[in-house]
Short mmCIF file of C-alpha atoms and ligand atoms in Angstrom, two decimals:
data_model
loop_
_atom_site.label_atom_id
_atom_site.label_comp_id
_atom_site.label_asym_id
_atom_site.label_seq_id
_atom_site.Cartn_x
_atom_site.Cartn_y
_atom_site.Cartn_z
CA MET A 1 0.09 -0.03 -0.02
CA THR A 2 1.45 3.42 -0.83
CA THR A 3 0.55 6.74 0.84
CA GLY A 4 0.96 8.62 -2.38
CA ALA A 5 2.03 8.49 -6.10
CA ASP A 6 5.53 9.96 -5.13
CA ALA A 7 8.57 7.96 -6.03
CA ALA A 8 10.62 7.02 -3.12
CA ALA A 9 13.91 8.95 -2.43
CA ARG A 10 15.61 5.45 -1.58
CA VAL A 11 14.64 1.91 -0.80
CA LEU A 12 16.29 -0.02 2.06
CA ARG A 13 16.26 -3.72 1.38
CA GLY A 14 17.02 -6.43 3.69
CA ARG A 15 15.23 -8.81 6.39
CA THR A 16 12.66 -6.39 7.86
CA LEU A 17 10.93 -6.65 11.20
CA SER A 18 8.23 -4.37 12.81
CA PHE A 19 5.40 -4.65 15.25
CA ALA A 20 1.68 -4.11 14.65
CA ASP A 21 0.89 -4.81 18.26
CA ASP A 22 2.31 -6.31 21.61
CA PRO A 23 3.17 -9.94 21.18
CA ARG A 24 2.28 -10.59 24.78
CA VAL A 25 -1.29 -9.66 24.11
CA VAL A 26 -1.94 -10.61 20.59
CA GLY A 27 0.59 -13.36 20.10
CA ALA A 28 3.72 -13.28 18.06
CA ASP A 29 2.17 -14.04 14.76
CA GLN A 30 -0.31 -11.33 14.96
CA ALA A 31 2.02 -8.80 16.32
CA MET A 32 5.00 -9.27 14.12
CA GLN A 33 5.56 -7.92 10.40
CA SER A 34 8.50 -9.43 8.96
CA HIS A 35 9.76 -10.12 5.33
CA GLU A 36 12.82 -12.27 4.66
CA ASP A 37 13.66 -10.13 1.62
CA GLY A 38 11.87 -7.08 2.61
CA ALA A 39 11.97 -3.43 1.75
CA VAL A 40 11.19 -0.14 3.02
CA ALA A 41 10.69 2.77 0.63
CA VAL A 42 11.32 6.21 1.95
CA GLY A 43 9.76 9.30 0.77
CA GLN A 44 11.72 12.68 -0.02
CA GLU A 45 10.18 14.07 3.30
CA GLY A 46 11.61 11.31 5.26
CA ARG A 47 8.70 9.28 5.98
CA ILE A 48 7.99 5.76 5.12
CA LEU A 49 6.01 5.33 1.89
CA TRP A 50 5.74 1.63 1.79
CA HIS A 51 6.90 -1.49 3.65
CA GLY A 52 6.71 -5.14 2.20
CA ALA A 53 8.27 -8.02 0.29
CA PHE A 54 10.94 -6.75 -1.94
CA GLY A 55 9.23 -8.63 -4.78
CA ASP A 56 6.21 -6.62 -4.35
CA LEU A 57 7.77 -3.29 -4.20
CA PRO A 58 5.30 -0.88 -6.14
CA GLN A 59 6.53 0.15 -9.64
CA GLN A 60 6.72 3.74 -8.95
CA HIS A 61 9.64 2.97 -6.29
CA ALA A 62 11.47 0.53 -8.45
CA GLY A 63 14.01 3.19 -9.83
CA ALA A 64 14.81 4.71 -6.54
CA PRO A 65 18.50 4.16 -5.28
CA CYS A 66 18.35 0.90 -3.14
CA GLU A 67 20.67 0.22 -0.22
CA HIS A 68 20.64 -3.56 0.20
CA HIS A 69 21.49 -4.54 3.84
CA ARG A 70 22.39 -8.19 3.33
CA ASP A 71 22.33 -10.71 6.11
CA ALA A 72 21.03 -7.89 8.32
CA ILE A 73 17.89 -7.06 10.07
CA ILE A 74 16.07 -3.61 9.20
CA LEU A 75 14.04 -2.50 12.23
CA PRO A 76 12.34 0.82 13.50
CA GLY A 77 14.90 3.04 15.25
CA LEU A 78 15.19 2.02 18.97
CA ILE A 79 13.49 4.53 21.48
CA ASP A 80 15.10 5.26 24.97
CA ALA A 81 12.09 6.11 27.24
CA HIS A 82 14.14 7.37 30.01
CA VAL A 83 17.76 8.73 29.87
CA HIS A 84 19.69 11.67 31.62
CA PHE A 85 21.69 13.79 29.20
CA PRO A 86 23.76 15.61 31.89
CA GLN A 87 24.83 12.26 33.16
CA HIS A 88 26.17 11.21 29.85
CA ARG A 89 29.88 10.94 30.95
CA MET A 90 29.13 9.85 34.70
CA LEU A 91 28.48 6.02 34.07
CA ALA A 92 29.90 3.48 36.48
CA ALA A 93 30.02 5.87 39.56
CA PRO A 94 29.77 3.31 42.47
CA ALA A 95 27.58 4.14 45.55
CA HIS A 96 25.79 2.56 48.46
CA ASP A 97 22.40 3.39 46.90
CA LEU A 98 20.43 5.90 44.89
CA LEU A 99 20.32 8.83 47.33
CA GLU A 100 23.93 8.74 48.03
CA TRP A 101 24.69 8.36 44.19
CA LEU A 102 22.67 11.43 43.51
CA ASP A 103 24.44 13.50 46.27
CA ARG A 104 28.03 12.36 45.49
CA PHE A 105 27.98 12.18 41.60
CA ALA A 106 24.66 13.22 39.93
CA PHE A 107 24.12 16.51 41.59
CA PRO A 108 27.82 17.87 41.18
CA GLU A 109 27.86 16.68 37.50
CA GLU A 110 24.57 18.49 36.79
CA ALA A 111 25.68 21.68 38.33
CA ARG A 112 28.14 22.06 35.46
CA TYR A 113 25.25 22.61 33.09
CA ALA A 114 24.80 26.22 34.28
CA SER A 115 27.50 26.81 31.72
CA GLU A 116 26.00 26.91 28.34
CA GLU A 117 29.07 26.26 26.62
CA HIS A 118 29.37 23.04 28.61
CA ALA A 119 25.79 22.15 27.92
CA ALA A 120 26.14 22.76 24.04
CA ALA A 121 29.08 20.52 23.79
CA ALA A 122 27.53 17.82 26.08
CA ALA A 123 24.44 17.79 23.93
CA GLU A 124 26.23 16.83 20.86
CA SER A 125 28.26 14.14 22.59
CA PHE A 126 25.19 12.84 24.11
CA LEU A 127 23.15 12.45 20.89
CA ASP A 128 26.19 11.20 19.18
CA LYS A 129 26.13 8.24 21.65
CA LEU A 130 22.43 7.83 21.45
CA VAL A 131 22.53 7.41 17.53
CA SER A 132 25.50 5.35 17.36
CA HIS A 133 23.92 2.81 19.73
CA GLY A 134 20.78 2.71 17.33
CA THR A 135 18.62 5.06 19.37
CA THR A 136 16.91 7.47 17.18
CA SER A 137 14.37 8.88 19.63
CA ALA A 138 14.35 9.48 23.28
CA LEU A 139 12.52 10.88 26.61
CA VAL A 140 15.29 12.97 28.11
CA PHE A 141 16.08 14.41 31.52
CA SER A 142 17.98 17.56 31.46
CA THR A 143 19.00 19.81 34.26
CA VAL A 144 17.29 22.61 36.40
CA HIS A 145 19.11 25.21 33.89
CA GLY A 146 16.86 26.39 31.24
CA GLN A 147 19.70 26.90 28.86
CA ALA A 148 20.67 23.13 29.08
CA ALA A 149 17.41 22.06 27.87
CA ASP A 150 17.58 24.87 25.08
CA CYS A 151 20.83 23.53 23.82
CA LEU A 152 19.61 19.86 23.90
CA PHE A 153 16.46 21.08 21.81
CA ARG A 154 18.70 23.01 19.43
CA ALA A 155 20.97 20.27 18.84
CA ALA A 156 18.10 17.67 18.20
CA LEU A 157 16.59 19.96 15.95
CA ARG A 158 19.69 20.25 13.68
CA ARG A 159 19.70 16.49 13.57
CA GLY A 160 16.12 16.18 12.81
CA LEU A 161 15.51 13.82 15.77
CA CYS A 162 12.35 12.98 17.36
CA LEU A 163 13.09 14.11 20.92
CA THR A 164 11.19 14.97 24.17
CA THR A 165 12.89 16.85 27.05
CA GLY A 166 12.42 19.57 29.49
CA ALA A 167 14.09 21.67 32.18
CA THR A 168 14.11 19.76 35.62
CA MET A 169 11.88 21.04 38.34
CA MET A 170 13.69 20.87 41.81
CA ASP A 171 13.35 23.16 44.66
CA ARG A 172 14.37 21.20 47.87
CA ASN A 173 16.67 18.47 49.32
CA ALA A 174 19.46 19.13 46.80
CA PRO A 175 22.39 21.72 46.50
CA GLY A 176 21.57 25.29 45.46
CA ALA A 177 23.33 24.93 42.10
CA VAL A 178 20.73 22.37 41.00
CA THR A 179 17.58 23.87 42.59
CA GLN A 180 15.44 26.66 41.62
CA GLY A 181 12.42 28.44 43.29
CA ALA A 182 9.10 26.91 42.40
CA HIS A 183 7.73 29.78 40.62
CA ALA A 184 10.81 30.51 38.75
CA SER A 185 11.06 26.92 37.44
CA ALA A 186 7.42 26.97 36.42
CA ARG A 187 8.04 30.32 34.43
CA GLU A 188 11.10 28.54 33.03
CA SER A 189 9.09 25.62 32.00
CA ALA A 190 6.32 27.85 30.58
CA ALA A 191 8.81 29.44 28.41
CA LEU A 192 10.60 26.51 27.08
CA ILE A 193 7.22 25.05 26.25
CA ALA A 194 6.42 28.27 24.17
CA SER A 195 9.78 28.00 22.27
CA TRP A 196 9.99 24.22 21.66
CA HIS A 197 6.85 22.18 22.31
CA GLY A 198 5.69 21.11 18.70
CA VAL A 199 8.64 22.56 16.71
CA GLU A 200 9.48 19.96 14.12
CA ARG A 201 9.77 16.67 15.97
CA LEU A 202 10.48 18.23 19.43
CA ARG A 203 8.19 18.07 22.35
CA TYR A 204 8.18 19.18 25.96
CA ALA A 205 8.03 17.07 29.07
CA LEU A 206 7.14 18.83 32.11
CA THR A 207 10.11 17.32 34.41
CA VAL A 208 9.57 16.96 38.00
CA ARG A 209 12.93 15.10 39.32
CA PHE A 210 11.11 13.03 41.92
CA ALA A 211 8.81 13.99 44.94
CA ILE A 212 11.85 14.20 47.18
CA THR A 213 13.27 17.45 45.40
CA SER A 214 9.94 19.16 45.03
CA SER A 215 7.83 20.90 47.30
CA ASP A 216 4.21 20.81 47.35
CA ALA A 217 3.97 24.30 45.80
CA GLN A 218 6.25 23.09 43.00
CA LEU A 219 4.30 19.80 42.42
CA ARG A 220 0.98 22.03 42.24
CA LEU A 221 2.64 24.29 39.64
CA ALA A 222 3.81 21.30 37.57
CA GLY A 223 0.19 20.00 37.54
CA GLU A 224 -1.18 23.37 36.70
CA LEU A 225 1.27 23.46 33.76
CA LEU A 226 0.21 19.95 32.49
CA ALA A 227 -3.35 20.75 32.79
CA ASP A 228 -2.74 23.94 30.59
CA HIS A 229 -0.53 21.98 28.14
CA PRO A 230 -2.29 18.51 27.76
CA GLY A 231 0.10 17.64 24.78
CA CYS A 232 3.27 17.71 27.03
CA LEU A 233 4.41 14.66 28.82
CA LEU A 234 5.09 14.43 32.49
CA HIS A 235 8.45 12.61 33.27
CA THR A 236 9.65 11.60 36.56
CA HIS A 237 10.83 9.02 38.95
CA LEU A 238 8.80 6.75 41.02
CA SER A 239 9.32 3.85 43.66
CA GLU A 240 13.16 3.05 42.63
CA SER A 241 14.65 2.36 46.04
CA ALA A 242 13.59 1.58 49.48
CA ALA A 243 15.23 4.38 51.13
CA GLU A 244 13.66 7.05 48.58
CA ILE A 245 10.23 5.50 49.42
CA GLU A 246 10.73 5.95 53.14
CA MET A 247 11.77 9.54 52.56
CA VAL A 248 8.49 10.17 50.41
CA GLU A 249 6.35 8.89 53.28
CA ARG A 250 8.16 11.13 55.76
CA LEU A 251 8.02 14.40 53.31
CA PHE A 252 4.33 13.48 52.42
CA PRO A 253 2.64 11.97 55.56
CA TRP A 254 -0.60 12.60 54.03
CA SER A 255 -0.22 10.46 51.07
CA GLN A 256 -1.57 6.81 50.82
CA ASP A 257 1.86 5.76 49.02
CA TYR A 258 4.25 7.16 46.30
CA THR A 259 1.97 7.25 43.49
CA ASP A 260 -0.55 9.10 45.39
CA VAL A 261 1.74 12.05 45.93
CA TYR A 262 1.91 12.48 42.20
CA ALA A 263 -1.68 11.99 41.79
CA ARG A 264 -2.72 14.53 44.33
CA PHE A 265 -1.16 17.21 42.21
CA GLY A 266 -2.59 16.03 38.89
CA LEU A 267 0.57 14.40 37.68
CA VAL A 268 -0.74 10.80 36.99
CA GLY A 269 -2.41 10.73 33.52
CA GLU A 270 -2.27 9.27 29.98
CA GLY A 271 0.93 11.32 29.29
CA SER A 272 2.71 10.65 32.59
CA VAL A 273 6.02 8.47 32.33
CA PHE A 274 7.38 7.24 35.58
CA ALA A 275 10.90 5.66 35.66
CA HIS A 276 11.50 2.57 37.63
CA GLY A 277 8.43 1.58 39.57
CA ILE A 278 10.09 -1.35 41.21
CA HIS A 279 8.21 -1.49 44.60
CA LEU A 280 4.92 -0.69 43.38
CA SER A 281 1.75 -1.84 45.54
CA GLU A 282 -1.18 -3.42 44.04
CA ARG A 283 -3.11 -0.17 44.72
CA GLU A 284 -0.65 1.93 42.75
CA CYS A 285 -0.56 -0.56 39.79
CA GLN A 286 -4.37 -0.01 39.57
CA ALA A 287 -4.14 3.50 39.71
CA LEU A 288 -1.45 3.63 37.04
CA HIS A 289 -3.41 1.20 34.88
CA ASP A 290 -6.49 3.36 35.36
CA ALA A 291 -4.70 6.36 34.50
CA GLY A 292 -2.95 4.97 31.46
CA SER A 293 0.46 6.04 32.46
CA MET A 294 3.67 4.31 31.64
CA VAL A 295 6.21 2.91 33.99
CA VAL A 296 9.63 2.48 32.46
CA HIS A 297 11.91 -0.34 33.34
CA CYS A 298 15.58 0.62 33.70
CA PRO A 299 17.17 -2.71 34.31
CA THR A 300 21.00 -2.04 34.26
CA SER A 301 20.48 1.04 36.40
CA ASN A 302 18.30 -0.93 38.87
CA ALA A 303 21.03 -3.67 38.89
CA PHE A 304 23.96 -1.27 39.18
CA LEU A 305 22.48 0.88 41.94
CA GLY A 306 21.10 -2.09 43.78
CA SER A 307 17.65 -0.76 43.60
CA GLY A 308 15.64 -3.94 43.37
CA LEU A 309 14.23 -6.27 40.79
CA PHE A 310 11.46 -5.11 38.55
CA ASP A 311 8.47 -7.39 38.53
CA ILE A 312 7.23 -7.38 34.80
CA GLU A 313 4.61 -10.00 35.41
CA HIS A 314 3.16 -8.16 38.19
CA LEU A 315 3.00 -4.86 36.31
CA CYS A 316 1.51 -6.56 33.33
CA ALA A 317 -0.93 -8.50 34.91
CA ALA A 318 -3.76 -9.04 32.64
CA ARG A 319 -6.36 -8.03 35.27
CA ARG A 320 -4.99 -4.38 35.26
CA PRO A 321 -2.02 -4.24 32.86
CA VAL A 322 0.19 -1.29 33.46
CA ARG A 323 1.68 0.28 30.52
CA VAL A 324 5.51 -0.65 30.59
CA GLY A 325 8.54 0.73 28.54
CA ILE A 326 12.14 0.29 28.65
CA ALA A 327 15.22 2.60 29.07
CA SER A 328 18.91 2.98 29.67
CA ASP A 329 18.48 5.54 32.47
CA ILE A 330 22.00 6.70 31.64
CA GLY A 331 24.05 7.35 33.98
CA GLY A 332 22.48 5.21 36.54
CA GLY A 333 22.31 2.72 33.84
CA THR A 334 25.65 1.30 32.67
CA SER A 335 24.96 1.00 28.91
CA TYR A 336 23.42 3.33 26.05
CA SER A 337 22.71 0.07 24.24
CA LEU A 338 19.07 -0.90 24.14
CA LEU A 339 20.18 -4.47 23.18
CA GLN A 340 22.33 -4.56 26.59
CA THR A 341 19.34 -3.08 28.31
CA LEU A 342 17.00 -5.83 27.06
CA ALA A 343 19.66 -8.43 28.10
CA GLU A 344 19.57 -7.20 31.73
CA ALA A 345 15.87 -7.09 31.60
CA TYR A 346 15.86 -10.45 30.54
CA LYS A 347 18.06 -11.53 33.42
CA ILE A 348 15.96 -9.60 35.92
CA ALA A 349 12.74 -11.43 34.79
CA ARG A 350 14.68 -14.80 35.17
CA LEU A 351 15.73 -13.80 38.70
CA LYS A 352 11.91 -13.05 39.38
CA GLY A 353 11.03 -16.56 38.05
CA CYS A 354 9.38 -15.14 34.80
CA SER A 355 10.86 -14.71 31.36
CA PHE A 356 10.98 -12.29 28.63
CA SER A 357 10.92 -13.23 24.94
CA ALA A 358 13.19 -11.46 22.20
CA LEU A 359 9.97 -10.38 20.66
CA ASP A 360 8.82 -8.86 23.86
CA GLY A 361 12.05 -6.97 23.99
CA PHE A 362 12.26 -5.60 20.40
CA TYR A 363 8.48 -4.60 20.62
CA LEU A 364 9.14 -2.61 23.88
CA ALA A 365 12.19 -0.96 22.45
CA THR A 366 10.26 0.13 19.35
CA LEU A 367 6.35 0.38 19.29
CA GLY A 368 5.87 -0.25 22.87
CA ASN A 369 7.82 2.78 23.91
CA ALA A 370 6.42 4.86 21.13
CA ARG A 371 2.85 4.13 22.32
CA GLY A 372 4.00 4.87 25.84
CA LEU A 373 5.47 8.28 24.72
CA ARG A 374 2.26 9.11 22.61
CA LEU A 375 4.40 8.96 19.65
CA ASP A 376 2.28 6.04 18.03
CA GLY A 377 1.57 6.85 14.40
CA GLU A 378 4.82 8.89 14.26
CA ILE A 379 7.68 6.41 15.06
CA GLY A 380 8.14 2.86 16.34
CA ALA A 381 7.15 0.87 13.35
CA LEU A 382 7.80 0.62 9.72
CA ASP A 383 4.35 1.55 8.52
CA ALA A 384 3.64 3.81 5.75
CA GLY A 385 3.19 7.36 7.36
CA ARG A 386 5.58 7.02 10.04
CA TRP A 387 9.03 8.76 9.90
CA ALA A 388 11.67 6.59 8.40
CA ASP A 389 13.84 6.28 11.55
CA VAL A 390 15.47 3.10 11.12
CA VAL A 391 18.35 0.79 12.62
CA VAL A 392 20.04 -1.90 10.86
CA LEU A 393 21.26 -4.85 13.01
CA ASP A 394 23.98 -7.19 12.18
CA PRO A 395 23.54 -10.68 13.77
CA LYS A 396 27.03 -11.51 12.77
CA ALA A 397 28.81 -8.34 13.90
CA THR A 398 31.30 -9.69 16.45
CA PRO A 399 33.05 -13.01 16.43
CA VAL A 400 30.94 -14.14 19.39
CA LEU A 401 27.69 -13.20 17.62
CA ALA A 402 28.91 -14.87 14.36
CA ALA A 403 29.59 -18.21 16.16
CA ARG A 404 26.28 -18.02 18.07
CA HIS A 405 24.48 -17.21 14.72
CA GLU A 406 25.71 -20.49 13.20
CA LEU A 407 23.34 -22.14 15.64
CA SER A 408 20.37 -19.81 15.23
CA GLU A 409 17.29 -21.75 13.90
CA SER A 410 14.72 -18.91 13.54
CA LEU A 411 14.31 -15.12 13.30
CA GLU A 412 13.26 -15.27 17.02
CA ASP A 413 16.35 -17.07 18.04
CA THR A 414 18.72 -14.77 15.90
CA LEU A 415 16.87 -11.60 17.68
CA PHE A 416 17.26 -13.31 21.11
CA ALA A 417 21.20 -13.65 20.53
CA LEU A 418 21.26 -10.17 19.44
CA MET A 419 19.55 -8.81 22.56
CA MET A 420 21.68 -11.10 24.68
CA LEU A 421 25.15 -10.48 22.97
CA GLY A 422 24.77 -7.33 20.99
CA ASP A 423 25.72 -3.71 21.59
CA ASP A 424 26.64 -0.81 19.45
CA ARG A 425 28.99 -3.10 17.49
CA ALA A 426 25.85 -4.91 16.07
CA VAL A 427 24.45 -1.42 14.68
CA ARG A 428 25.32 -1.60 11.15
CA ALA A 429 23.56 1.54 9.86
CA VAL A 430 21.08 4.09 11.50
CA TYR A 431 18.73 6.31 9.46
CA VAL A 432 16.83 9.50 10.87
CA ARG A 433 14.15 10.68 8.59
CA GLY A 434 15.49 8.43 5.86
CA GLU A 435 19.03 9.75 5.98
CA LYS A 436 21.79 7.69 6.95
CA VAL A 437 23.61 9.38 10.02
CA SER A 438 25.51 6.51 11.22
CA GLY A 439 27.09 3.37 9.64
CA ARG A 440 29.87 0.86 10.19
CA GLU A 441 29.69 -0.67 6.65
CA ARG A 442 28.41 0.43 3.42
CA SER A 443 25.33 -1.42 2.10
CA ASP A 444 25.52 -2.77 -1.39
CA GLY A 445 24.09 -0.12 -3.77
N1 GUN B 1 15.86 9.57 40.93
C1 GUN B 1 15.92 10.83 41.00
N2 GUN B 1 16.81 11.29 40.19
C2 GUN B 1 17.31 10.20 39.69
C3 GUN B 1 18.46 10.05 38.77
O1 GUN B 1 19.19 10.95 38.26
N3 GUN B 1 18.86 8.71 38.42
C4 GUN B 1 17.99 7.71 39.00
N4 GUN B 1 18.26 6.38 38.48
N5 GUN B 1 17.00 7.81 39.72
C5 GUN B 1 16.73 9.23 40.29
ZN1 ZN B 2 16.47 8.27 35.97
#
């Protein structure tokens, strides 16, 4: 099916894989769209015109330049649903727990983003890392400094990326260099929304760091802004570590639980994205399900900081499934690679006595995250009309992967090996809006 009579600007040929729905819900056969010798036709504007078997390529695209990715898998670009741009160089900073890690490493590093020069250089370096790992879209934490979010928006705009970020709102329980008065931070957020929300592929997320670093007044202002700008997302952390949860109980003695703190201020809704959600009660899961919010699993971060084991089966229970996403959570997380992130998610699921298929994983990192970030229809699948943000993965990229590939018996098995053993070396090429922005190897013309 084509969306118009226009000829494609280019055709990407190879094994294609995309999802129409969640394999956990509708089953693998219904969910998966894959062609062994497939093709994706990309239009002049960078949107997908057609996806199907190469042999069925519509005549009007037959003359377009064709990049043939032999023995590789063409997927929608990966989406990171929670990552911290100002922590892009402070990975692997060991601490006893989350709160100590924030005080010792994260807050001092983030204070450096008061410098626009520093933030501008960091934005480029951060986006380079995302793209080289096959991540073409992200929901990103910045710092409290408006100019840092500005720098990231500008850098993403220049690259044509689909990116959502916002200035972090923090007004207590952190050093002065990374806090700002409640009203000043609300004004900063409103100004950034006016400048950036809806510009090309950029969107704004009201970004409350977590309940601990916001006063009631700041949470109330964030809720008001969200109500005034329903197209914006709400991005924060929830129920990550035991000490954090205890402190939330002390700071908000009137609340039923951690989720209730956000709910009281109008912050739990369809466009709300909560990182972690490791220790949620049944009541909280029900509330998050009812609201249609997304909880984002950050497995490498949870293992590294010792925060706990995410219970994917509990979250996804059929009686009240909570929408779940997947993310690197750099720099609490230890890898930019969403393949490595999925590997850790698989191991955590095993430690919880459940499992996690490669199809579940690749669905989460593409269409699942797109849906949770309200970008469904724009990215996350290879359907006609969506942006041609694409990653090409090489199942034989390293000697270890190549050896394992000799034993692969199916596409699902190949994907499982990629998920468990792959990283940025498996990323053969990356396209943003149909333009190649990163590549290890030239495809055949
Ligand atoms: N909770 C509040 N801030 C942070 C952060 O920067 N990283 C993680 N992992 N959790 C948080
Ligand atoms: Zn985080």
